[in-house]
């Protein structure tokens, strides 16, 4: 034995293999036994619960102060590229470090390098927020650390997921008869939905035979609007369908997929021997929150025998407001639907809700049970590992359950309603200001707008809007993002943070106007 018990030898790089060291089988076993002979059998163990109590109390207080006033931090991090890494040692510590020192570095190095999504002035992308019940749920989830892969590996994790997905289904007004599961992101939910869409054509035998080198397979086509999220394209790429087989259907003046164009494109593809595999409609597109006409799209998809997936990653949440539930009209005709509680339902990252009409197809696409995962009750329960690519799964249902219970249907509705009203107010201020234009219908809590002074060329107005955004974001008080619509640079103000109030939105407008005037 070359080192004393529980004292590891010096680390060496794998680039310099130990000459003559065994790497497998009985020789490796003998090597391990010799090296570890005399190692104490008492566990080194975790840090003690006294340490927990001390530091957990500190962290609770830190979080409380943070949630009371995230505004003390600039909303968009001012860190320069590489500046955070430059403050950190290049190698891991050999010896244990005190938690107090680590937490001090969180404050000193990490926090200034964060963009504060919990800041009420966060209006970029789709704003989101971690609410108090959601944060508490996350804390419990990491403390419990269960793996929700099989029913048996934590019956409550599976059953809570089933129940909470059914509650959410009811909250957004979806009818019964859907199978719900929680994934990490809408990107993964859409990937799973399109994998199911492919498996819904069992005659193609893609699960068994794959797609490569198969002259017998038609091109499998996926139709989605020009405004759809790139997660649709990525799913098609990952499934081996080929990016070229994602057909981007033109949109109308309100950025909605044109059903007539969809119908024509499908007919042309069929005439060329291609197979319309799936259509992805969006309720709340990323750039403008436009609404594809789902009912009409559903009819066309059905006639073509194509799977209809609805991406309501952002927009789905608005359906918790009873008077706005109409945004999901037509979704009951779909085969699958995704919405993200981590976007606009006050649930901390990450939490995406996926429903499918026919779970058997999803199961057919993914179930593969090795002997070590066989359980006696497997035919009587849901084992969520059978419905996706992951085996290990986080217990995300707990935080969502806590959010739904702590706010209740009315509490959720009043918060989302308030944010839609704030967006309406902001759009009103923009429309009332000469030289300013709202560039897309304001369906939800997103306003797309642009400064277009009379007589200014589009190119100069593009540059002006870009400067305005940079100036606003540099204040640290508000954070906007942008998109391009009809080739022109457009600012986006997205409201979705539970702590955002009228004064934050007014302040954002003041900053935008000030930046335009060079103030
Ligand atoms: N779909 C839409 C409409 C989105 O706006 C987004 C992200 O903004 C996504 C999908 C991807 O979401 P996620 O980050 O959960 O994968």
Short mmCIF file of C-alpha atoms and ligand atoms in Angstrom, two decimals:
data_model
loop_
_atom_site.label_atom_id
_atom_site.label_comp_id
_atom_site.label_asym_id
_atom_site.label_seq_id
_atom_site.Cartn_x
_atom_site.Cartn_y
_atom_site.Cartn_z
CA UNK A 1 0.00 0.00 0.00
CA UNK A 2 1.48 3.29 -1.08
CA UNK A 3 -0.49 5.78 1.05
CA UNK A 4 -1.84 5.83 4.59
CA UNK A 5 -5.58 5.13 5.18
CA UNK A 6 -7.96 7.86 3.97
CA UNK A 7 -5.07 9.95 2.62
CA UNK A 8 -5.19 9.91 -1.15
CA UNK A 9 -1.96 9.96 -3.09
CA UNK A 10 -1.13 12.97 -5.25
CA UNK A 11 -3.50 13.48 -8.18
CA UNK A 12 -2.07 12.78 -11.56
CA UNK A 13 -3.39 13.66 -14.96
CA UNK A 14 -4.87 10.95 -17.14
CA UNK A 15 -2.38 12.13 -19.72
CA UNK A 16 0.34 10.46 -17.64
CA UNK A 17 -0.97 6.94 -17.02
CA UNK A 18 0.62 5.00 -14.22
CA UNK A 19 2.98 2.59 -15.94
CA UNK A 20 1.96 -1.02 -15.44
CA UNK A 21 -1.20 -0.26 -13.43
CA UNK A 22 -3.96 -2.81 -14.06
CA UNK A 23 -7.19 -1.45 -15.53
CA UNK A 24 -9.69 -4.26 -15.35
CA UNK A 25 -10.99 -7.51 -13.99
CA UNK A 26 -9.41 -9.42 -11.16
CA UNK A 27 -6.15 -7.52 -11.39
CA UNK A 28 -7.95 -4.23 -10.93
CA UNK A 29 -9.88 -5.67 -8.01
CA UNK A 30 -6.64 -6.78 -6.40
CA UNK A 31 -5.13 -3.34 -7.02
CA UNK A 32 -8.11 -1.63 -5.36
CA UNK A 33 -7.98 -4.03 -2.41
CA UNK A 34 -4.26 -3.44 -1.91
CA UNK A 35 -4.49 0.32 -2.22
CA UNK A 36 -7.46 0.64 0.11
CA UNK A 37 -6.41 -1.88 2.73
CA UNK A 38 -6.72 -0.26 6.12
CA UNK A 39 -9.07 2.51 5.01
CA UNK A 40 -11.37 3.25 7.89
CA UNK A 41 -14.88 1.85 7.50
CA UNK A 42 -16.38 4.78 9.39
CA UNK A 43 -17.99 7.17 6.89
CA UNK A 44 -16.33 10.57 6.51
CA UNK A 45 -19.94 11.76 6.15
CA UNK A 46 -21.62 15.04 5.40
CA UNK A 47 -21.18 18.34 7.16
CA UNK A 48 -23.01 18.30 10.47
CA UNK A 49 -26.51 19.55 11.07
CA UNK A 50 -25.08 22.25 13.32
CA UNK A 51 -23.34 23.64 10.23
CA UNK A 52 -26.63 23.30 8.43
CA UNK A 53 -28.49 25.28 11.07
CA UNK A 54 -25.94 28.07 11.14
CA UNK A 55 -25.64 28.52 7.41
CA UNK A 56 -29.21 27.71 6.47
CA UNK A 57 -30.35 30.49 8.80
CA UNK A 58 -27.91 32.87 7.10
CA UNK A 59 -29.04 31.81 3.65
CA UNK A 60 -32.71 32.14 4.58
CA UNK A 61 -32.03 35.68 5.73
CA UNK A 62 -30.03 36.38 2.57
CA UNK A 63 -32.91 35.10 0.42
CA UNK A 64 -35.46 37.11 2.40
CA UNK A 65 -33.47 40.30 1.84
CA UNK A 66 -33.00 39.41 -1.81
CA UNK A 67 -36.68 38.83 -2.38
CA UNK A 68 -37.60 42.00 -0.53
CA UNK A 69 -35.38 44.12 -2.74
CA UNK A 70 -33.78 42.49 -5.75
CA UNK A 71 -33.47 46.06 -7.10
CA UNK A 72 -30.28 46.59 -5.09
CA UNK A 73 -28.59 44.59 -7.84
CA UNK A 74 -28.34 45.80 -11.45
CA UNK A 75 -30.82 43.67 -13.32
CA UNK A 76 -28.40 42.87 -16.13
CA UNK A 77 -24.99 41.75 -15.00
CA UNK A 78 -22.17 44.15 -15.80
CA UNK A 79 -19.57 41.41 -15.83
CA UNK A 80 -17.12 41.40 -18.71
CA UNK A 81 -16.56 38.08 -20.49
CA UNK A 82 -14.11 35.95 -18.52
CA UNK A 83 -14.14 38.24 -15.48
CA UNK A 84 -15.88 35.74 -13.20
CA UNK A 85 -13.68 32.79 -14.14
CA UNK A 86 -10.62 35.01 -13.64
CA UNK A 87 -11.53 35.39 -9.96
CA UNK A 88 -11.77 31.66 -9.36
CA UNK A 89 -8.87 29.26 -8.77
CA UNK A 90 -8.07 27.15 -11.80
CA UNK A 91 -7.94 23.94 -9.76
CA UNK A 92 -10.33 22.50 -7.15
CA UNK A 93 -9.39 22.89 -3.49
CA UNK A 94 -7.44 19.98 -2.04
CA UNK A 95 -8.65 20.65 1.47
CA UNK A 96 -12.12 21.35 2.80
CA UNK A 97 -13.00 25.03 2.94
CA UNK A 98 -15.29 26.63 5.51
CA UNK A 99 -18.82 27.29 4.31
CA UNK A 100 -18.51 30.86 5.51
CA UNK A 101 -15.67 31.44 3.03
CA UNK A 102 -17.61 29.84 0.20
CA UNK A 103 -20.71 31.91 0.91
CA UNK A 104 -18.62 35.05 1.07
CA UNK A 105 -17.40 34.27 -2.46
CA UNK A 106 -20.99 33.78 -3.60
CA UNK A 107 -21.62 37.39 -2.57
CA UNK A 108 -18.31 38.72 -3.85
CA UNK A 109 -17.90 36.85 -7.12
CA UNK A 110 -21.07 35.04 -8.16
CA UNK A 111 -23.85 37.51 -7.40
CA UNK A 112 -22.28 40.42 -9.31
CA UNK A 113 -21.93 38.07 -12.26
CA UNK A 114 -25.64 37.28 -12.32
CA UNK A 115 -28.40 38.76 -14.37
CA UNK A 116 -31.26 38.99 -11.93
CA UNK A 117 -34.27 37.26 -13.40
CA UNK A 118 -36.03 37.87 -10.09
CA UNK A 119 -35.60 41.65 -10.48
CA UNK A 120 -38.90 43.43 -11.11
CA UNK A 121 -37.21 45.39 -13.90
CA UNK A 122 -36.48 42.23 -15.85
CA UNK A 123 -38.46 42.62 -19.08
CA UNK A 124 -36.23 40.69 -21.49
CA UNK A 125 -37.00 37.47 -23.39
CA UNK A 126 -39.95 36.06 -21.45
CA UNK A 127 -39.57 37.34 -17.92
CA UNK A 128 -40.10 34.74 -15.22
CA UNK A 129 -39.88 34.54 -11.46
CA UNK A 130 -39.30 32.30 -8.51
CA UNK A 131 -42.11 32.77 -6.02
CA UNK A 132 -41.86 32.07 -2.30
CA UNK A 133 -43.77 28.74 -2.43
CA UNK A 134 -41.75 27.69 -5.48
CA UNK A 135 -38.45 28.42 -3.76
CA UNK A 136 -39.55 26.53 -0.66
CA UNK A 137 -40.54 23.62 -2.87
CA UNK A 138 -37.12 23.63 -4.58
CA UNK A 139 -35.40 23.61 -1.20
CA UNK A 140 -37.36 20.59 -0.09
CA UNK A 141 -36.76 18.87 -3.40
CA UNK A 142 -33.02 19.15 -3.10
CA UNK A 143 -33.08 18.10 0.55
CA UNK A 144 -35.22 15.05 -0.22
CA UNK A 145 -33.22 14.32 -3.36
CA UNK A 146 -35.54 11.61 -4.60
CA UNK A 147 -35.25 10.23 -8.08
CA UNK A 148 -38.68 10.05 -9.69
CA UNK A 149 -37.69 7.51 -12.33
CA UNK A 150 -39.96 4.67 -11.20
CA UNK A 151 -43.14 4.74 -9.16
CA UNK A 152 -41.34 2.53 -6.66
CA UNK A 153 -38.37 4.86 -6.29
CA UNK A 154 -40.75 7.39 -4.74
CA UNK A 155 -44.46 6.71 -5.10
CA UNK A 156 -45.34 10.20 -3.87
CA UNK A 157 -43.15 11.86 -6.50
CA UNK A 158 -44.93 10.00 -9.30
CA UNK A 159 -48.42 10.38 -7.89
CA UNK A 160 -47.95 14.05 -7.04
CA UNK A 161 -46.75 14.61 -10.61
CA UNK A 162 -49.89 12.91 -11.94
CA UNK A 163 -52.16 14.90 -9.66
CA UNK A 164 -50.47 18.25 -10.16
CA UNK A 165 -50.47 17.83 -13.96
CA UNK A 166 -54.16 17.08 -13.78
CA UNK A 167 -54.77 20.19 -11.63
CA UNK A 168 -52.84 22.30 -14.11
CA UNK A 169 -54.84 20.80 -16.97
CA UNK A 170 -58.02 21.88 -15.23
CA UNK A 171 -56.63 25.32 -14.44
CA UNK A 172 -55.98 26.06 -18.11
CA UNK A 173 -59.39 24.70 -19.11
CA UNK A 174 -58.20 21.62 -20.96
CA UNK A 175 -60.71 18.76 -21.04
CA UNK A 176 -60.13 15.37 -19.42
CA UNK A 177 -58.31 12.48 -21.05
CA UNK A 178 -54.77 13.83 -21.23
CA UNK A 179 -51.63 12.23 -19.83
CA UNK A 180 -49.37 14.76 -18.16
CA UNK A 181 -45.72 14.70 -17.26
CA UNK A 182 -43.16 17.25 -16.15
CA UNK A 183 -39.91 17.80 -18.01
CA UNK A 184 -37.15 20.33 -17.60
CA UNK A 185 -37.87 22.61 -20.58
CA UNK A 186 -40.25 23.19 -23.46
CA UNK A 187 -37.42 22.23 -25.79
CA UNK A 188 -37.35 18.75 -24.29
CA UNK A 189 -41.16 18.54 -24.14
CA UNK A 190 -41.36 19.36 -27.85
CA UNK A 191 -38.63 16.84 -28.62
CA UNK A 192 -40.62 14.14 -26.81
CA UNK A 193 -43.83 15.16 -28.59
CA UNK A 194 -42.16 14.92 -31.99
CA UNK A 195 -40.60 11.58 -31.06
CA UNK A 196 -44.14 10.40 -30.29
CA UNK A 197 -45.35 11.85 -33.59
CA UNK A 198 -42.75 9.76 -35.38
CA UNK A 199 -43.67 6.66 -33.40
CA UNK A 200 -47.33 7.24 -34.25
CA UNK A 201 -46.32 5.78 -37.64
CA UNK A 202 -45.32 2.30 -36.44
CA UNK A 203 -45.30 1.02 -40.02
CA UNK A 204 -42.08 2.97 -40.56
CA UNK A 205 -40.30 0.85 -37.93
CA UNK A 206 -37.97 3.72 -37.08
CA UNK A 207 -37.56 2.70 -33.48
CA UNK A 208 -36.15 -0.66 -34.53
CA UNK A 209 -34.45 0.09 -37.81
CA UNK A 210 -33.50 3.76 -37.52
CA UNK A 211 -33.57 6.12 -40.49
CA UNK A 212 -30.07 6.00 -41.92
CA UNK A 213 -29.57 4.25 -45.24
CA UNK A 214 -33.27 3.55 -45.71
CA UNK A 215 -34.37 4.14 -49.25
CA UNK A 216 -37.85 2.91 -48.30
CA UNK A 217 -38.53 5.89 -46.00
CA UNK A 218 -40.26 9.01 -47.31
CA UNK A 219 -39.00 12.37 -46.05
CA UNK A 220 -40.83 13.02 -42.75
CA UNK A 221 -41.98 16.62 -42.73
CA UNK A 222 -42.66 18.92 -39.79
CA UNK A 223 -44.59 22.14 -40.38
CA UNK A 224 -44.36 25.12 -38.11
CA UNK A 225 -44.60 28.85 -38.59
CA UNK A 226 -41.77 31.18 -39.53
CA UNK A 227 -42.22 32.61 -36.04
CA UNK A 228 -41.98 29.28 -34.18
CA UNK A 229 -39.32 28.68 -31.58
CA UNK A 230 -36.10 27.01 -32.70
CA UNK A 231 -36.79 24.17 -30.28
CA UNK A 232 -38.96 22.69 -33.06
CA UNK A 233 -36.03 22.76 -35.47
CA UNK A 234 -33.68 21.36 -32.87
CA UNK A 235 -36.05 18.50 -32.08
CA UNK A 236 -36.23 17.61 -35.76
CA UNK A 237 -32.44 17.72 -36.02
CA UNK A 238 -32.01 15.56 -32.92
CA UNK A 239 -34.56 13.04 -34.16
CA UNK A 240 -32.63 12.64 -37.41
CA UNK A 241 -35.48 14.04 -39.51
CA UNK A 242 -33.14 16.61 -41.07
CA UNK A 243 -33.38 20.34 -40.65
CA UNK A 244 -34.44 20.67 -44.28
CA UNK A 245 -37.59 18.75 -43.42
CA UNK A 246 -38.80 21.46 -41.08
CA UNK A 247 -41.11 23.56 -43.23
CA UNK A 248 -41.48 27.14 -42.02
CA UNK A 249 -44.98 28.20 -42.97
CA UNK A 250 -45.47 31.90 -43.80
CA UNK A 251 -47.36 34.11 -41.38
CA UNK A 252 -49.99 36.79 -41.84
CA UNK A 253 -49.73 40.46 -40.88
CA UNK A 254 -50.26 39.54 -37.22
CA UNK A 255 -47.45 36.94 -37.30
CA UNK A 256 -49.92 33.99 -37.21
CA UNK A 257 -49.34 30.83 -39.22
CA UNK A 258 -51.39 31.03 -42.43
CA UNK A 259 -53.61 27.95 -42.65
CA UNK A 260 -54.00 28.36 -46.43
CA UNK A 261 -50.21 28.28 -46.82
CA UNK A 262 -49.99 25.24 -44.54
CA UNK A 263 -52.56 23.41 -46.62
CA UNK A 264 -50.76 24.21 -49.87
CA UNK A 265 -47.34 23.22 -48.54
CA UNK A 266 -48.68 19.90 -47.25
CA UNK A 267 -50.38 19.17 -50.57
CA UNK A 268 -47.18 19.96 -52.49
CA UNK A 269 -45.12 17.72 -50.22
CA UNK A 270 -47.55 14.85 -50.56
CA UNK A 271 -47.46 15.19 -54.34
CA UNK A 272 -43.67 14.80 -54.05
CA UNK A 273 -44.06 11.59 -52.00
CA UNK A 274 -43.18 13.19 -48.67
CA UNK A 275 -44.95 12.31 -45.43
CA UNK A 276 -46.49 15.10 -43.32
CA UNK A 277 -45.45 13.80 -39.90
CA UNK A 278 -46.32 16.67 -37.59
CA UNK A 279 -47.54 20.22 -37.36
CA UNK A 280 -46.44 22.46 -34.50
CA UNK A 281 -48.72 25.41 -33.78
CA UNK A 282 -47.69 28.11 -31.31
CA UNK A 283 -49.83 29.92 -28.77
CA UNK A 284 -47.62 32.85 -27.85
CA UNK A 285 -44.66 32.93 -30.23
CA UNK A 286 -41.30 33.99 -28.92
CA UNK A 287 -40.80 37.19 -30.88
CA UNK A 288 -44.30 38.69 -30.66
CA UNK A 289 -46.56 36.31 -28.65
CA UNK A 290 -48.70 35.81 -31.74
CA UNK A 291 -51.41 33.16 -31.74
CA UNK A 292 -51.57 30.59 -34.48
CA UNK A 293 -55.16 29.70 -35.44
CA UNK A 294 -55.09 26.30 -33.76
CA UNK A 295 -58.60 25.10 -34.70
CA UNK A 296 -58.02 25.63 -38.41
CA UNK A 297 -54.53 24.14 -38.18
CA UNK A 298 -55.97 21.14 -36.34
CA UNK A 299 -58.40 20.43 -39.15
CA UNK A 300 -55.64 20.55 -41.75
CA UNK A 301 -53.33 18.37 -39.63
CA UNK A 302 -56.05 15.82 -39.10
CA UNK A 303 -56.88 15.67 -42.81
CA UNK A 304 -53.18 15.11 -43.54
CA UNK A 305 -52.88 12.44 -40.83
CA UNK A 306 -50.21 14.56 -39.11
CA UNK A 307 -49.66 14.80 -35.36
CA UNK A 308 -50.51 18.23 -33.96
CA UNK A 309 -48.30 19.57 -31.20
CA UNK A 310 -49.10 22.93 -29.61
CA UNK A 311 -46.27 24.99 -28.17
CA UNK A 312 -47.84 27.20 -25.52
CA UNK A 313 -44.61 27.39 -23.52
CA UNK A 314 -45.27 31.02 -22.64
CA UNK A 315 -48.86 31.70 -23.70
CA UNK A 316 -50.44 28.68 -21.99
CA UNK A 317 -50.22 30.34 -18.59
CA UNK A 318 -52.63 33.08 -19.56
CA UNK A 319 -55.35 30.43 -19.70
CA UNK A 320 -55.39 30.35 -15.88
CA UNK A 321 -57.31 33.62 -16.20
CA UNK A 322 -60.87 32.41 -16.86
CA UNK A 323 -61.84 35.33 -19.11
CA UNK A 324 -58.68 34.81 -21.23
CA UNK A 325 -58.97 31.03 -21.56
CA UNK A 326 -60.04 31.44 -25.18
CA UNK A 327 -56.35 31.64 -26.20
CA UNK A 328 -56.27 27.87 -26.05
CA UNK A 329 -59.29 27.38 -28.32
CA UNK A 330 -58.65 24.44 -30.60
CA UNK A 331 -55.99 22.91 -28.38
CA UNK A 332 -58.39 20.14 -27.41
CA UNK A 333 -57.97 18.90 -30.99
CA UNK A 334 -54.20 18.54 -30.60
CA UNK A 335 -52.20 15.40 -29.87
CA UNK A 336 -49.80 17.10 -27.48
CA UNK A 337 -49.34 20.40 -25.70
CA UNK A 338 -46.54 22.06 -23.79
CA UNK A 339 -46.63 25.00 -21.39
CA UNK A 340 -43.93 26.14 -19.00
CA UNK A 341 -44.80 26.95 -15.40
CA UNK A 342 -41.18 28.18 -15.17
CA UNK A 343 -41.99 30.90 -17.67
CA UNK A 344 -45.14 32.56 -16.48
CA UNK A 345 -46.51 30.61 -13.56
CA UNK A 346 -44.11 31.78 -10.87
CA UNK A 347 -42.36 28.41 -10.58
CA UNK A 348 -38.56 28.43 -10.34
CA UNK A 349 -36.49 27.00 -13.18
CA UNK A 350 -36.98 24.40 -14.36
CA UNK A 351 -40.49 23.10 -14.91
CA UNK A 352 -42.21 22.34 -18.20
CA UNK A 353 -45.63 20.67 -18.44
CA UNK A 354 -46.24 18.26 -21.32
CA UNK A 355 -49.56 16.61 -22.06
CA UNK A 356 -50.19 13.94 -24.66
CA UNK A 357 -53.52 12.51 -25.71
CA UNK A 358 -52.27 8.97 -26.15
CA UNK A 359 -49.50 8.07 -23.71
CA UNK A 360 -49.18 4.63 -25.32
CA UNK A 361 -47.45 6.23 -28.31
CA UNK A 362 -44.96 8.06 -26.10
CA UNK A 363 -44.36 4.84 -24.23
CA UNK A 364 -43.87 2.95 -27.47
CA UNK A 365 -41.26 5.52 -28.45
CA UNK A 366 -39.27 5.33 -25.24
CA UNK A 367 -40.01 2.37 -22.97
CA UNK A 368 -37.06 0.04 -22.55
CA UNK A 369 -36.88 -1.79 -19.23
CA UNK A 370 -33.70 -3.62 -18.27
CA UNK A 371 -33.90 -6.34 -15.65
CA UNK A 372 -32.57 -4.12 -12.88
CA UNK A 373 -35.49 -1.72 -13.34
CA UNK A 374 -38.24 -4.33 -13.52
CA UNK A 375 -40.76 -3.86 -10.71
CA UNK A 376 -43.60 -6.05 -9.58
CA UNK A 377 -46.24 -3.34 -9.96
CA UNK A 378 -45.01 -1.92 -13.27
CA UNK A 379 -48.19 -2.74 -15.17
CA UNK A 380 -50.38 -1.07 -12.56
CA UNK A 381 -48.55 2.25 -12.17
CA UNK A 382 -46.93 4.98 -14.20
CA UNK A 383 -43.16 4.68 -14.34
CA UNK A 384 -42.26 8.06 -15.82
CA UNK A 385 -38.90 6.76 -17.12
CA UNK A 386 -40.96 4.92 -19.77
CA UNK A 387 -42.18 8.17 -21.33
CA UNK A 388 -39.00 10.00 -22.14
CA UNK A 389 -35.28 9.87 -22.69
CA UNK A 390 -34.29 10.41 -19.06
CA UNK A 391 -33.99 7.72 -16.47
CA UNK A 392 -33.22 9.89 -13.46
CA UNK A 393 -35.82 12.60 -12.95
CA UNK A 394 -36.00 15.51 -10.52
CA UNK A 395 -39.00 15.78 -8.18
CA UNK A 396 -40.31 18.93 -9.86
CA UNK A 397 -43.94 18.26 -9.01
CA UNK A 398 -43.39 19.32 -5.41
CA UNK A 399 -42.61 22.98 -6.16
CA UNK A 400 -45.41 23.21 -8.70
CA UNK A 401 -47.86 21.69 -6.23
CA UNK A 402 -46.75 24.22 -3.62
CA UNK A 403 -47.17 27.12 -6.08
CA UNK A 404 -50.66 25.98 -7.10
CA UNK A 405 -51.74 25.50 -3.50
CA UNK A 406 -50.17 28.62 -2.03
CA UNK A 407 -51.74 30.92 -4.64
CA UNK A 408 -54.84 28.97 -5.56
CA UNK A 409 -56.57 29.31 -8.91
CA UNK A 410 -57.75 32.82 -8.06
CA UNK A 411 -54.35 33.98 -6.85
CA UNK A 412 -52.66 32.74 -10.01
CA UNK A 413 -55.33 34.31 -12.20
CA UNK A 414 -55.10 37.67 -10.44
CA UNK A 415 -51.31 37.79 -10.85
CA UNK A 416 -51.35 36.87 -14.54
CA UNK A 417 -54.30 39.21 -15.17
CA UNK A 418 -52.42 42.07 -13.50
CA UNK A 419 -49.42 41.52 -15.76
CA UNK A 420 -51.55 41.48 -18.90
CA UNK A 421 -53.12 44.74 -17.72
CA UNK A 422 -49.65 46.26 -17.17
CA UNK A 423 -48.68 45.31 -20.73
CA UNK A 424 -51.88 46.89 -22.02
CA UNK A 425 -51.06 50.07 -20.11
CA UNK A 426 -47.51 50.16 -21.45
CA UNK A 427 -48.76 49.64 -25.01
CA UNK A 428 -51.17 52.55 -24.44
CA UNK A 429 -48.31 54.86 -23.37
CA UNK A 430 -46.29 53.87 -26.43
CA UNK A 431 -49.22 54.40 -28.80
CA UNK A 432 -49.92 57.82 -27.29
CA UNK A 433 -46.35 59.03 -27.83
CA UNK A 434 -45.60 60.61 -31.23
CA UNK A 435 -42.84 58.78 -33.06
CA UNK A 436 -43.47 55.50 -31.28
CA UNK A 437 -45.19 52.43 -32.70
CA UNK A 438 -46.48 49.18 -31.20
CA UNK A 439 -45.32 46.64 -33.76
CA UNK A 440 -47.49 43.61 -32.98
CA UNK A 441 -50.84 42.90 -31.30
CA UNK A 442 -50.50 42.75 -27.52
CA UNK A 443 -52.18 39.46 -26.67
CA UNK A 444 -50.42 38.67 -23.44
CA UNK A 445 -47.84 40.49 -21.34
CA UNK A 446 -45.40 41.23 -24.15
CA UNK A 447 -45.17 44.54 -25.98
CA UNK A 448 -43.12 44.82 -29.20
CA UNK A 449 -42.44 48.48 -29.93
CA UNK A 450 -40.12 50.77 -31.76
CA UNK A 451 -39.13 54.38 -31.99
CA UNK A 452 -39.69 55.58 -35.54
CA UNK A 453 -39.41 59.36 -35.66
CA UNK A 454 -41.11 60.96 -38.66
CA UNK A 455 -38.77 61.21 -41.62
CA UNK A 456 -36.09 58.91 -40.16
CA UNK A 457 -34.96 56.05 -42.40
CA UNK A 458 -35.53 52.49 -41.25
CA UNK A 459 -31.78 51.91 -40.97
CA UNK A 460 -31.28 54.98 -38.77
CA UNK A 461 -34.29 54.01 -36.65
CA UNK A 462 -32.81 50.51 -36.27
CA UNK A 463 -29.59 52.02 -34.95
CA UNK A 464 -31.51 54.37 -32.66
CA UNK A 465 -33.58 51.54 -31.14
CA UNK A 466 -30.48 49.45 -30.63
CA UNK A 467 -28.80 52.36 -28.84
CA UNK A 468 -31.88 52.94 -26.71
CA UNK A 469 -31.94 49.32 -25.60
CA UNK A 470 -28.25 49.33 -24.74
CA UNK A 471 -28.64 52.57 -22.75
CA UNK A 472 -31.67 51.31 -20.83
CA UNK A 473 -29.99 48.00 -20.03
CA UNK A 474 -26.84 49.79 -18.87
CA UNK A 475 -28.84 51.63 -16.17
CA UNK A 476 -29.29 48.38 -14.24
CA UNK A 477 -32.90 49.38 -13.57
CA UNK A 478 -34.57 47.65 -16.48
CA UNK A 479 -33.63 44.96 -18.93
CA UNK A 480 -35.23 44.81 -22.39
CA UNK A 481 -34.52 42.49 -25.30
CA UNK A 482 -35.16 42.85 -29.00
CA UNK A 483 -36.25 41.02 -32.11
CA UNK A 484 -36.55 41.76 -35.80
CA UNK A 485 -39.97 42.10 -37.38
CA UNK A 486 -40.37 42.68 -41.11
CA UNK A 487 -36.62 43.20 -41.17
CA UNK A 488 -36.70 46.02 -38.62
CA UNK A 489 -35.17 46.20 -35.14
CA UNK A 490 -37.93 46.06 -32.52
CA UNK A 491 -37.76 46.36 -28.73
CA UNK A 492 -39.53 43.83 -26.54
CA UNK A 493 -40.86 44.51 -23.06
CA UNK A 494 -42.10 41.27 -21.49
CA UNK A 495 -43.78 41.34 -18.10
CA UNK A 496 -43.79 38.12 -16.13
CA UNK A 497 -42.11 38.71 -12.82
CA UNK A 498 -44.27 38.31 -9.75
CA UNK A 499 -42.65 41.37 -8.15
CA UNK A 500 -43.17 43.71 -11.11
CA UNK A 501 -45.62 46.50 -10.41
CA UNK A 502 -46.86 49.56 -12.26
CA UNK A 503 -43.99 51.72 -11.01
CA UNK A 504 -41.41 49.39 -12.55
CA UNK A 505 -43.16 49.46 -15.91
CA UNK A 506 -43.54 53.27 -15.75
CA UNK A 507 -39.86 53.56 -14.88
CA UNK A 508 -38.93 51.38 -17.86
CA UNK A 509 -40.94 53.68 -20.15
CA UNK A 510 -39.29 56.74 -18.60
CA UNK A 511 -35.85 55.21 -19.18
CA UNK A 512 -36.72 54.31 -22.77
CA UNK A 513 -37.95 57.81 -23.54
CA UNK A 514 -34.99 59.38 -21.76
CA UNK A 515 -32.54 57.21 -23.70
CA UNK A 516 -34.19 58.24 -26.97
CA UNK A 517 -33.62 61.89 -26.12
CA UNK A 518 -30.06 61.08 -25.08
CA UNK A 519 -30.78 61.73 -21.37
N1 LIG B 1 -41.36 27.74 -27.12
C1 LIG B 1 -41.54 29.06 -27.02
C2 LIG B 1 -42.73 29.69 -27.66
C3 LIG B 1 -40.62 29.84 -26.33
O1 LIG B 1 -40.78 31.17 -26.28
C4 LIG B 1 -39.51 29.21 -25.73
C5 LIG B 1 -38.51 30.01 -25.00
O2 LIG B 1 -38.62 31.19 -24.84
C6 LIG B 1 -39.37 27.83 -25.85
C7 LIG B 1 -40.32 27.13 -26.55
C8 LIG B 1 -38.20 27.11 -25.23
O3 LIG B 1 -38.37 27.06 -23.86
P1 LIG B 1 -37.35 26.28 -22.93
O4 LIG B 1 -36.29 27.25 -22.56
O5 LIG B 1 -38.17 25.84 -21.76
O6 LIG B 1 -36.80 25.13 -23.69
#
